[in-house]
C-alpha cells in the first residue's frame, strides 16, 4: 500500500513543531503553521500569540501573592480571628475521615471566592442576543448572594453558545415546541429500549442523519452523557484512545470509563499524533505486546476554550493511513461552521464518511439540549443495543426534540425560508468582524479566524474579576475563565459571537471592551497591526519573517 | 587460622575496638594479604569482579529488542489490521425493532394501550397543570439554555427549583443536574477519589456502577440488603485500618445504597445502615430515583418511610424523571456536602443546564405533591393491590415488596439459557400488548452489569390505573403465562 499522503510520511520533527504556547507560555512559537497546505482548500489561519515575558512574570507573582494571603487568611480563620464562612461538618461527624482534604478547597476558598460573582449569574429571560439578569449583591465578600429583586435589563449577551440565535421564545421553532408539549407533555419516564421511544425521536434521528450526510444517527438526552456513555460502548480493554490534550471533560470521562489505554497528544499537533500512532502500532500494547484491537482518535471540532478548529484534513489523512477510527465531537462546531452549517466537515469540504463517529450537541446552535451520534448504519444499530443511554437513561424530552427538528430544518432551508441561510451568513460575518476589531484594538485573541468562540487573553488573576465586573457595568455579559479551566497563567475572557447580534450590539460590546481594555491595560499584543485592507495576506507575510 | 577467617573476625570485632587497634588490625590484614597464596587472591579478585558485574548489568537488554528500524515499523503499520469499530448486530436484536409509542395514552404501533411500563407513578406525565407551567416557561425562556450553569446558564427557575427541592426534602441545599443518569454518576466521583473505599450493594443500578467506576476508588460489594455481610466487611476494614492508621486517616469510606432498588424492587434497611454508619464512621450516599415521590407520607422517600433523620444521610440523589415526570436529577443534603458539587460535579459543571421549561414542570409537580399528599396514599394502595393481584401466577414469580411501584415478574423455573428465558417473557409481553396492556422487559447491558439481574417483565403501578385496568392486566398476564409456560 502506498502512502496516502506522501508529505506526511514520517520524518523527524522539524521546523516549528509547537503549535500553541504550552502552559509555560514563554518562548514557544508565535503562529500556527499550515504545514500541509495542500490538504486545505483555503488558508488555515490560527494564532496563539506568545505570552509577553513581563506579563507572565507578573501573573505568576499575582498568584504567589494570592497564595500567601490565602495561607494568612486560613491561619486567621483557624484561630477564629477571622470569621470562617465555609460550611462546617456537623458535630456528630467531626471524627469521621474528613470529606475534603484541606488543600482541596484552598483554591476555592481563597481565590475563586474573591471573584465568584462573575459566574453563575442568574438570568431571567431568553438567553438570546440580549438578556435580563437577576441583580444580586453580596454583603459578605461573595460568600452568599442576595437577590435585590431588581432586574438588570438588556445586557448584551456575549456568553451564551447561541451561535445561530435559535434561543428564542417566539417564532416557528417555539410554536412547534409548544405544540409538541401539548401533544406529548414534557417527560417520557422510560428509556428508549423500554417504553420511551416516541415517533418524534425517530423523526429527529432521521433528520439528523440527513443533515449530517450519514447513514444513520441516534439522539441522546444530554450532550455530556453522549460522550461519556457512548465511548465505553465503542472501545474497551485492549483498545487505544488517542485524545487531544484539550479535549472536553466529557470525552475524558468517557475514555476513562471505557477502560482502554489513553494517550494524549499535543493540542492540534499532527506530528505528536502521528508519532503516537506509529509507536502504538509498532509496539502494540504495553507489557503483553499484543497488537491493539483498535485505535480511536478523539478530537473536537472547535475547542471551546481556545477557539481553535481541529486540523481535520490532516487528522483524516492520518487516520486513513494508520487505519485508526475517528471520533469527532462537534459540540461547538455543528451549526456554527461551514457554508451549510454542517460543522467542521462541511467547513473543510470533506466527506462525512471519512469520520467514523460524528458526535455533536443540540445545546448550542440549535437552542435545545442533548446530543447525537451519527455514522454508518452498523455503528448506530450497535449503539441502539449497547449504548448506556439507550437502556438506562430516560429518553429525550419531546418539546426539546421538536425544537431541534424545527431549527435544523430551518438551517437546511426545509422550512421554505432563507432564515437559516441568513443566520449562517450573519454568524460568519459577525465572527470575522468581531475578531478583526478586537485584534486591531491590540488584544491578544486566540484561535481560528473563523471560529465564533473568541478567547481574549487577560492573564492576571486580578483582571479576571475586574474584566467581568467592568463589562457588566457597561451592560455586557461576558464569560471569564481562569485556572483550572485554562493553564494557570492563561486566564481569558471568552466571547461567543451569535448570528442574533446586530452590528450595533457588536459595536457597543467592542466599544466597552476597548474602554475596559485601556482601563485594565489588556492590550498585550505586540504584533504589528495588519492593515485592514490586506486581511489575512498581512498575517501570511508575518509568517515568512 | 586461614586468612579469610581472620578477615571475617576483623569485621566482626572492628566496631568494638578502639581506633589504635583498628589501625593495627588493618596493618595485620595487609600483612595477611601479602602472605596469602597468589591463586587465592586471583580467585577472590575474580569473584569480586563477578559480583560487580551482576550488580550493574541488566538481566536482558531492552534496547536491542525494542529498537525497530523505520522499515520494520512501516511493515508493522502495513500489517496491522484493527478490529471493526463495532461488531455486527444481528437483525433480530430486540433493541432494533423499537416500538413506536406516541403520546401518553400510549399508542404502540397504532394500538392504544394501558401503560404498565413507564415510571409515571403519580400520573404527572399527562398532567394539564404541569403542561401549562411548562408552556408558560417556554413562552418566556425558549427551550434551550445555551450554556452551562457557570456561564449564563443559571436561570431564576433553576434557583427556584433548587430551593423548592431543598424545602420539600427538608435539607439545607439541593443541586440539580440536567440528566437523571448523570446525577449519582457525577456525585460519587466528586467525593470519592482514588484510594477511598466504597461499600456498595450488589443490586445497585447501572448509573451507580458508572459513578463507582469513574471514582477509581476501591469498590467492595456486599450481598444485597445483607447487613451482616456489610458489617463483616466494615469490621475487616476496621482491622485493616488499625494496622495502618496513617493511611486510614485519609481514606474516606462510603456506603452507597438505593432507597428502593430498581433491579429488585425492595427497600434498603436504612435504620440499620445509619447505625452502621456511626459505628464504623462511614458516610451514606442514598440513591432514591425509585423512592422519591413514592415512599413516605409526603413522598420524601425512604428516609420518611423509616422515619430516619434526613441529616444522617450524607447525600441523597434522585432523578426527576419518574414520579416527577420531567427530566433531570438532583442531589440534596447538608450544604457542607452538596455545595462541593457546584465546582466538582462533572455533570453539573461541564454540561448545559436543564431547559427552564423542564425545571418549571418539576416545580409544578412538586406543587401538586405538596398540595395533595393524599396522592401517595392512593399510590400505596394501588401498589398493594397490584402486588396482591400478581401473586400466584403459575410459572411466574413476583419480585418486589408491597410498597414498590415497579415490580418484576421472573420465571419461576429458568428454561436453562438467558436467551430463551427472555424469549419466553417477550412472548408474554407481546401477548399482553395484543390485548392492550403495555408491559416491557427490564433491559440490561448483559456484558456490562456487575451482577446481572435475572430476566424479568417490569410491571409499573401508577395512580392512573383503575381497578379494572389492573384486573385486565393481571388476567392477561395469567392467560399468557398459562399459554406460554406449560
GROMACS .gro file of C-alpha atoms in nm, chain B residues 106-436:
model
  331
  651UNK     CA    1  -4.955   0.507   2.497
  652UNK     CA    2  -5.025   0.418   2.142
  653UNK     CA    3  -4.793   0.139   2.049
  654UNK     CA    4  -4.771   0.067   1.680
  655UNK     CA    5  -5.108   0.230   1.636
  656UNK     CA    6  -5.278   0.049   1.923
  657UNK     CA    7  -5.392   0.234   2.232
  658UNK     CA    8  -5.285   0.056   2.546
  659UNK     CA    9  -5.293   0.089   2.922
  660UNK     CA   10  -4.945   0.182   3.030
  661UNK     CA   11  -4.787  -0.058   3.275
  662UNK     CA   12  -4.434   0.024   3.166
  663UNK     CA   13  -4.344   0.392   3.208
  664UNK     CA   14  -4.228   0.506   3.552
  665UNK     CA   15  -4.513   0.752   3.562
  666UNK     CA   16  -4.602   0.668   3.922
  667UNK     CA   17  -4.801   0.979   4.002
  668UNK     CA   18  -4.954   1.016   3.659
  669UNK     CA   19  -4.794   1.355   3.609
  670UNK     CA   20  -4.674   1.290   3.254
  671UNK     CA   21  -5.002   1.398   3.111
  672UNK     CA   22  -5.100   1.641   3.383
  673UNK     CA   23  -5.256   1.957   3.246
  674UNK     CA   24  -5.121   2.183   3.522
  675UNK     CA   25  -4.766   2.062   3.461
  676UNK     CA   26  -4.806   2.119   3.089
  677UNK     CA   27  -4.939   2.470   3.136
  678UNK     CA   28  -4.649   2.567   3.362
  679UNK     CA   29  -4.403   2.422   3.113
  680UNK     CA   30  -4.568   2.615   2.832
  681UNK     CA   31  -4.560   2.940   3.025
  682UNK     CA   32  -4.192   2.888   3.086
  683UNK     CA   33  -4.131   2.800   2.721
  684UNK     CA   34  -4.301   3.123   2.616
  685UNK     CA   35  -4.074   3.319   2.848
  686UNK     CA   36  -3.737   3.148   2.814
  687UNK     CA   37  -3.747   2.946   2.493
  688UNK     CA   38  -3.630   2.587   2.501
  689UNK     CA   39  -3.254   2.561   2.548
  690UNK     CA   40  -3.025   2.736   2.793
  691UNK     CA   41  -2.727   2.763   2.559
  692UNK     CA   42  -2.475   2.732   2.835
  693UNK     CA   43  -2.356   2.553   3.145
  694UNK     CA   44  -2.464   2.678   3.486
  695UNK     CA   45  -2.147   2.881   3.530
  696UNK     CA   46  -2.172   3.074   3.206
  697UNK     CA   47  -2.513   3.236   3.192
  698UNK     CA   48  -2.688   2.901   3.204
  699UNK     CA   49  -2.830   2.961   3.552
  700UNK     CA   50  -3.190   3.073   3.526
  701UNK     CA   51  -3.404   3.203   3.806
  702UNK     CA   52  -3.617   2.891   3.755
  703UNK     CA   53  -3.320   2.669   3.841
  704UNK     CA   54  -3.261   2.855   4.164
  705UNK     CA   55  -3.628   2.830   4.247
  706UNK     CA   56  -3.635   2.458   4.178
  707UNK     CA   57  -3.327   2.402   4.392
  708UNK     CA   58  -3.471   2.585   4.688
  709UNK     CA   59  -3.806   2.413   4.642
  710UNK     CA   60  -3.643   2.071   4.635
  711UNK     CA   61  -3.442   2.153   4.947
  712UNK     CA   62  -3.759   2.268   5.117
  713UNK     CA   63  -3.954   1.964   5.006
  714UNK     CA   64  -3.687   1.726   5.129
  715UNK     CA   65  -3.620   1.939   5.440
  716UNK     CA   66  -3.249   1.959   5.371
  717UNK     CA   67  -3.017   2.257   5.365
  718UNK     CA   68  -2.941   2.254   4.998
  719UNK     CA   69  -3.022   2.088   4.669
  720UNK     CA   70  -2.844   2.091   4.335
  721UNK     CA   71  -2.999   1.998   4.002
  722UNK     CA   72  -2.849   1.813   3.709
  723UNK     CA   73  -2.981   1.814   3.357
  724UNK     CA   74  -2.993   1.437   3.323
  725UNK     CA   75  -3.107   1.179   3.571
  726UNK     CA   76  -2.847   0.921   3.482
  727UNK     CA   77  -2.563   1.168   3.528
  728UNK     CA   78  -2.670   1.271   3.878
  729UNK     CA   79  -2.541   0.994   4.101
  730UNK     CA   80  -2.278   0.905   3.840
  731UNK     CA   81  -2.130   1.256   3.886
  732UNK     CA   82  -2.194   1.286   4.257
  733UNK     CA   83  -1.998   0.978   4.364
  734UNK     CA   84  -1.668   1.073   4.194
  735UNK     CA   85  -1.699   1.429   4.327
  736UNK     CA   86  -1.625   1.294   4.674
  737UNK     CA   87  -1.471   0.954   4.647
  738UNK     CA   88  -1.130   0.952   4.484
  739UNK     CA   89  -0.854   0.707   4.415
  740UNK     CA   90  -0.765   0.524   4.735
  741UNK     CA   91  -1.101   0.577   4.903
  742UNK     CA   92  -1.329   0.284   4.977
  743UNK     CA   93  -1.690   0.240   4.872
  744UNK     CA   94  -1.914  -0.032   5.011
  745UNK     CA   95  -2.196  -0.089   4.772
  746UNK     CA   96  -2.493  -0.317   4.745
  747UNK     CA   97  -2.470  -0.583   4.475
  748UNK     CA   98  -2.805  -0.485   4.332
  749UNK     CA   99  -2.702  -0.122   4.275
  750UNK     CA  100  -2.827   0.024   3.949
  751UNK     CA  101  -2.615   0.094   3.645
  752UNK     CA  102  -2.567   0.467   3.700
  753UNK     CA  103  -2.425   0.395   4.046
  754UNK     CA  104  -2.191   0.142   3.887
  755UNK     CA  105  -2.071   0.406   3.642
  756UNK     CA  106  -2.017   0.654   3.923
  757UNK     CA  107  -1.811   0.397   4.112
  758UNK     CA  108  -1.604   0.330   3.805
  759UNK     CA  109  -1.541   0.700   3.745
  760UNK     CA  110  -1.430   0.748   4.106
  761UNK     CA  111  -1.147   0.493   4.073
  762UNK     CA  112  -1.193   0.404   4.438
  763UNK     CA  113  -1.175   0.056   4.589
  764UNK     CA  114  -1.517  -0.098   4.550
  765UNK     CA  115  -1.645  -0.360   4.790
  766UNK     CA  116  -1.976  -0.523   4.705
  767UNK     CA  117  -2.187  -0.659   4.988
  768UNK     CA  118  -2.471  -0.905   4.941
  769UNK     CA  119  -2.800  -0.742   4.857
  770UNK     CA  120  -2.960  -0.590   5.169
  771UNK     CA  121  -2.746  -0.816   5.387
  772UNK     CA  122  -2.639  -0.603   5.681
  773UNK     CA  123  -2.439  -0.883   5.836
  774UNK     CA  124  -2.229  -0.912   5.526
  775UNK     CA  125  -2.181  -0.536   5.523
  776UNK     CA  126  -2.083  -0.531   5.889
  777UNK     CA  127  -1.837  -0.814   5.829
  778UNK     CA  128  -1.672  -0.606   5.559
  779UNK     CA  129  -1.671  -0.296   5.774
  780UNK     CA  130  -1.511  -0.493   6.056
  781UNK     CA  131  -1.249  -0.630   5.823
  782UNK     CA  132  -1.177  -0.279   5.712
  783UNK     CA  133  -1.156  -0.161   6.070
  784UNK     CA  134  -0.889  -0.423   6.142
  785UNK     CA  135  -0.709  -0.320   5.828
  786UNK     CA  136  -0.724   0.042   5.943
  787UNK     CA  137  -0.578  -0.043   6.281
  788UNK     CA  138  -0.281  -0.198   6.107
  789UNK     CA  139  -0.219   0.112   5.906
  790UNK     CA  140  -0.364   0.409   6.095
  791UNK     CA  141  -0.179   0.667   5.891
  792UNK     CA  142  -0.343   0.552   5.572
  793UNK     CA  143  -0.678   0.514   5.745
  794UNK     CA  144  -0.673   0.879   5.848
  795UNK     CA  145  -0.701   0.988   5.485
  796UNK     CA  146  -0.912   0.707   5.344
  797UNK     CA  147  -1.270   0.817   5.309
  798UNK     CA  148  -1.531   0.547   5.334
  799UNK     CA  149  -1.876   0.546   5.183
  800UNK     CA  150  -2.175   0.320   5.169
  801UNK     CA  151  -2.376   0.356   4.850
  802UNK     CA  152  -2.726   0.213   4.850
  803UNK     CA  153  -3.054   0.264   4.671
  804UNK     CA  154  -3.368   0.357   4.862
  805UNK     CA  155  -3.588   0.135   4.653
  806UNK     CA  156  -3.387  -0.087   4.423
  807UNK     CA  157  -3.486  -0.063   4.062
  808UNK     CA  158  -3.344  -0.408   3.995
  809UNK     CA  159  -3.501  -0.595   4.285
  810UNK     CA  160  -3.794  -0.371   4.387
  811UNK     CA  161  -3.715  -0.388   4.755
  812UNK     CA  162  -3.622  -0.130   5.016
  813UNK     CA  163  -3.286  -0.086   5.184
  814UNK     CA  164  -3.279  -0.132   5.564
  815UNK     CA  165  -3.197   0.232   5.627
  816UNK     CA  166  -3.212   0.240   6.010
  817UNK     CA  167  -2.955  -0.040   6.031
  818UNK     CA  168  -2.739   0.138   5.778
  819UNK     CA  169  -2.745   0.454   5.986
  820UNK     CA  170  -2.640   0.257   6.296
  821UNK     CA  171  -2.353   0.106   6.100
  822UNK     CA  172  -2.263   0.449   5.968
  823UNK     CA  173  -2.197   0.590   6.312
  824UNK     CA  174  -2.046   0.271   6.443
  825UNK     CA  175  -1.787   0.247   6.168
  826UNK     CA  176  -1.772   0.613   6.066
  827UNK     CA  177  -1.875   0.563   5.709
  828UNK     CA  178  -2.079   0.811   5.509
  829UNK     CA  179  -2.402   0.709   5.338
  830UNK     CA  180  -2.498   0.803   4.984
  831UNK     CA  181  -2.854   0.716   4.902
  832UNK     CA  182  -2.995   0.695   4.552
  833UNK     CA  183  -3.370   0.750   4.558
  834UNK     CA  184  -3.479   0.763   4.196
  835UNK     CA  185  -3.744   0.497   4.254
  836UNK     CA  186  -3.849   0.602   4.604
  837UNK     CA  187  -3.862   0.982   4.571
  838UNK     CA  188  -4.225   1.083   4.533
  839UNK     CA  189  -4.333   0.731   4.619
  840UNK     CA  190  -4.239   0.625   4.971
  841UNK     CA  191  -4.324   0.814   5.286
  842UNK     CA  192  -4.630   1.003   5.389
  843UNK     CA  193  -4.529   1.311   5.191
  844UNK     CA  194  -4.332   1.132   4.923
  845UNK     CA  195  -3.994   1.227   5.064
  846UNK     CA  196  -3.866   0.882   5.008
  847UNK     CA  197  -3.710   0.615   5.216
  848UNK     CA  198  -3.595   0.844   5.499
  849UNK     CA  199  -3.953   0.943   5.564
  850UNK     CA  200  -4.067   0.584   5.519
  851UNK     CA  201  -3.844   0.473   5.806
  852UNK     CA  202  -3.858   0.799   6.000
  853UNK     CA  203  -3.483   0.838   5.974
  854UNK     CA  204  -3.345   1.187   6.030
  855UNK     CA  205  -3.252   1.308   5.683
  856UNK     CA  206  -2.941   1.481   5.817
  857UNK     CA  207  -2.798   1.141   5.899
  858UNK     CA  208  -2.777   1.066   5.530
  859UNK     CA  209  -2.483   1.243   5.378
  860UNK     CA  210  -2.615   1.266   5.028
  861UNK     CA  211  -2.946   1.183   4.866
  862UNK     CA  212  -2.976   1.174   4.494
  863UNK     CA  213  -3.278   1.111   4.278
  864UNK     CA  214  -3.397   1.177   3.931
  865UNK     CA  215  -3.692   1.390   3.836
  866UNK     CA  216  -3.784   1.156   3.554
  867UNK     CA  217  -4.002   0.902   3.730
  868UNK     CA  218  -4.251   1.032   3.983
  869UNK     CA  219  -4.185   1.396   3.893
  870UNK     CA  220  -4.226   1.312   3.523
  871UNK     CA  221  -3.990   1.578   3.396
  872UNK     CA  222  -3.622   1.544   3.302
  873UNK     CA  223  -3.310   1.577   3.513
  874UNK     CA  224  -3.196   1.482   3.858
  875UNK     CA  225  -3.099   1.636   4.186
  876UNK     CA  226  -2.886   1.580   4.494
  877UNK     CA  227  -2.973   1.713   4.835
  878UNK     CA  228  -2.828   1.715   5.181
  879UNK     CA  229  -2.624   1.944   5.403
  880UNK     CA  230  -2.461   2.246   5.238
  881UNK     CA  231  -2.124   2.124   5.358
  882UNK     CA  232  -2.163   1.824   5.130
  883UNK     CA  233  -2.378   1.944   4.844
  884UNK     CA  234  -2.208   2.275   4.768
  885UNK     CA  235  -1.889   2.090   4.674
  886UNK     CA  236  -2.057   1.958   4.361
  887UNK     CA  237  -2.101   2.305   4.220
  888UNK     CA  238  -1.734   2.300   4.129
  889UNK     CA  239  -1.663   1.928   4.133
  890UNK     CA  240  -1.970   1.758   3.993
  891UNK     CA  241  -1.866   1.694   3.636
  892UNK     CA  242  -2.216   1.651   3.501
  893UNK     CA  243  -2.308   1.979   3.670
  894UNK     CA  244  -2.014   2.198   3.572
  895UNK     CA  245  -1.949   2.080   3.220
  896UNK     CA  246  -2.296   2.025   3.091
  897UNK     CA  247  -2.558   2.264   2.961
  898UNK     CA  248  -2.814   2.334   3.228
  899UNK     CA  249  -3.163   2.192   3.240
  900UNK     CA  250  -3.405   2.359   2.994
  901UNK     CA  251  -3.611   2.602   3.205
  902UNK     CA  252  -3.941   2.459   3.089
  903UNK     CA  253  -3.843   2.119   3.233
  904UNK     CA  254  -3.744   2.284   3.560
  905UNK     CA  255  -4.077   2.468   3.564
  906UNK     CA  256  -4.258   2.138   3.507
  907UNK     CA  257  -4.071   1.988   3.800
  908UNK     CA  258  -4.167   2.281   4.023
  909UNK     CA  259  -4.532   2.234   3.934
  910UNK     CA  260  -4.502   1.862   4.006
  911UNK     CA  261  -4.364   1.950   4.350
  912UNK     CA  262  -4.658   2.185   4.400
  913UNK     CA  263  -4.900   1.905   4.324
  914UNK     CA  264  -4.717   1.670   4.559
  915UNK     CA  265  -4.716   1.925   4.839
  916UNK     CA  266  -5.075   2.030   4.795
  917UNK     CA  267  -5.212   1.682   4.795
  918UNK     CA  268  -5.009   1.425   4.989
  919UNK     CA  269  -5.313   1.203   4.956
  920UNK     CA  270  -5.174   1.103   4.618
  921UNK     CA  271  -4.906   0.896   4.792
  922UNK     CA  272  -5.164   0.710   4.992
  923UNK     CA  273  -5.351   0.634   4.671
  924UNK     CA  274  -5.032   0.511   4.509
  925UNK     CA  275  -4.953   0.294   4.810
  926UNK     CA  276  -5.299   0.143   4.791
  927UNK     CA  277  -5.258   0.065   4.423
  928UNK     CA  278  -4.917  -0.085   4.478
  929UNK     CA  279  -5.053  -0.310   4.746
  930UNK     CA  280  -5.341  -0.410   4.525
  931UNK     CA  281  -5.124  -0.491   4.224
  932UNK     CA  282  -4.875  -0.673   4.441
  933UNK     CA  283  -5.150  -0.894   4.577
  934UNK     CA  284  -5.311  -0.949   4.239
  935UNK     CA  285  -4.988  -1.060   4.077
  936UNK     CA  286  -4.922  -1.328   4.336
  937UNK     CA  287  -4.954  -1.686   4.235
  938UNK     CA  288  -4.947  -1.662   3.859
  939UNK     CA  289  -4.842  -2.011   3.758
  940UNK     CA  290  -4.489  -2.020   3.621
  941UNK     CA  291  -4.413  -1.661   3.718
  942UNK     CA  292  -4.255  -1.532   4.034
  943UNK     CA  293  -4.323  -1.180   4.161
  944UNK     CA  294  -4.014  -0.998   4.282
  945UNK     CA  295  -4.053  -0.690   4.497
  946UNK     CA  296  -4.210  -0.561   4.813
  947UNK     CA  297  -4.565  -0.443   4.863
  948UNK     CA  298  -4.490  -0.075   4.852
  949UNK     CA  299  -4.277  -0.087   4.537
  950UNK     CA  300  -4.437   0.074   4.232
  951UNK     CA  301  -4.210  -0.102   3.982
  952UNK     CA  302  -4.220  -0.479   4.023
  953UNK     CA  303  -4.054  -0.763   3.838
  954UNK     CA  304  -4.211  -1.083   3.714
  955UNK     CA  305  -3.948  -1.351   3.673
  956UNK     CA  306  -3.976  -1.706   3.550
  957UNK     CA  307  -4.028  -1.949   3.832
  958UNK     CA  308  -3.808  -2.200   3.659
  959UNK     CA  309  -3.547  -2.092   3.414
  960UNK     CA  310  -3.551  -2.276   3.086
  961UNK     CA  311  -3.175  -2.303   3.102
  962UNK     CA  312  -3.049  -2.020   2.892
  963UNK     CA  313  -3.092  -1.649   2.934
  964UNK     CA  314  -3.186  -1.601   2.573
  965UNK     CA  315  -3.468  -1.849   2.576
  966UNK     CA  316  -3.591  -1.708   2.909
  967UNK     CA  317  -3.601  -1.365   2.753
  968UNK     CA  318  -3.784  -1.507   2.455
  969UNK     CA  319  -4.047  -1.666   2.676
  970UNK     CA  320  -4.102  -1.344   2.866
  971UNK     CA  321  -4.112  -1.147   2.545
  972UNK     CA  322  -4.388  -1.370   2.417
  973UNK     CA  323  -4.588  -1.289   2.728
  974UNK     CA  324  -4.526  -0.915   2.678
  975UNK     CA  325  -4.638  -0.938   2.316
  976UNK     CA  326  -4.946  -1.138   2.409
  977UNK     CA  327  -5.045  -0.867   2.655
  978UNK     CA  328  -4.970  -0.594   2.403
  979UNK     CA  329  -5.217  -0.757   2.167
  980UNK     CA  330  -5.474  -0.719   2.443
  981UNK     CA  331  -5.389  -0.354   2.505
   0.00000   0.00000   0.00000
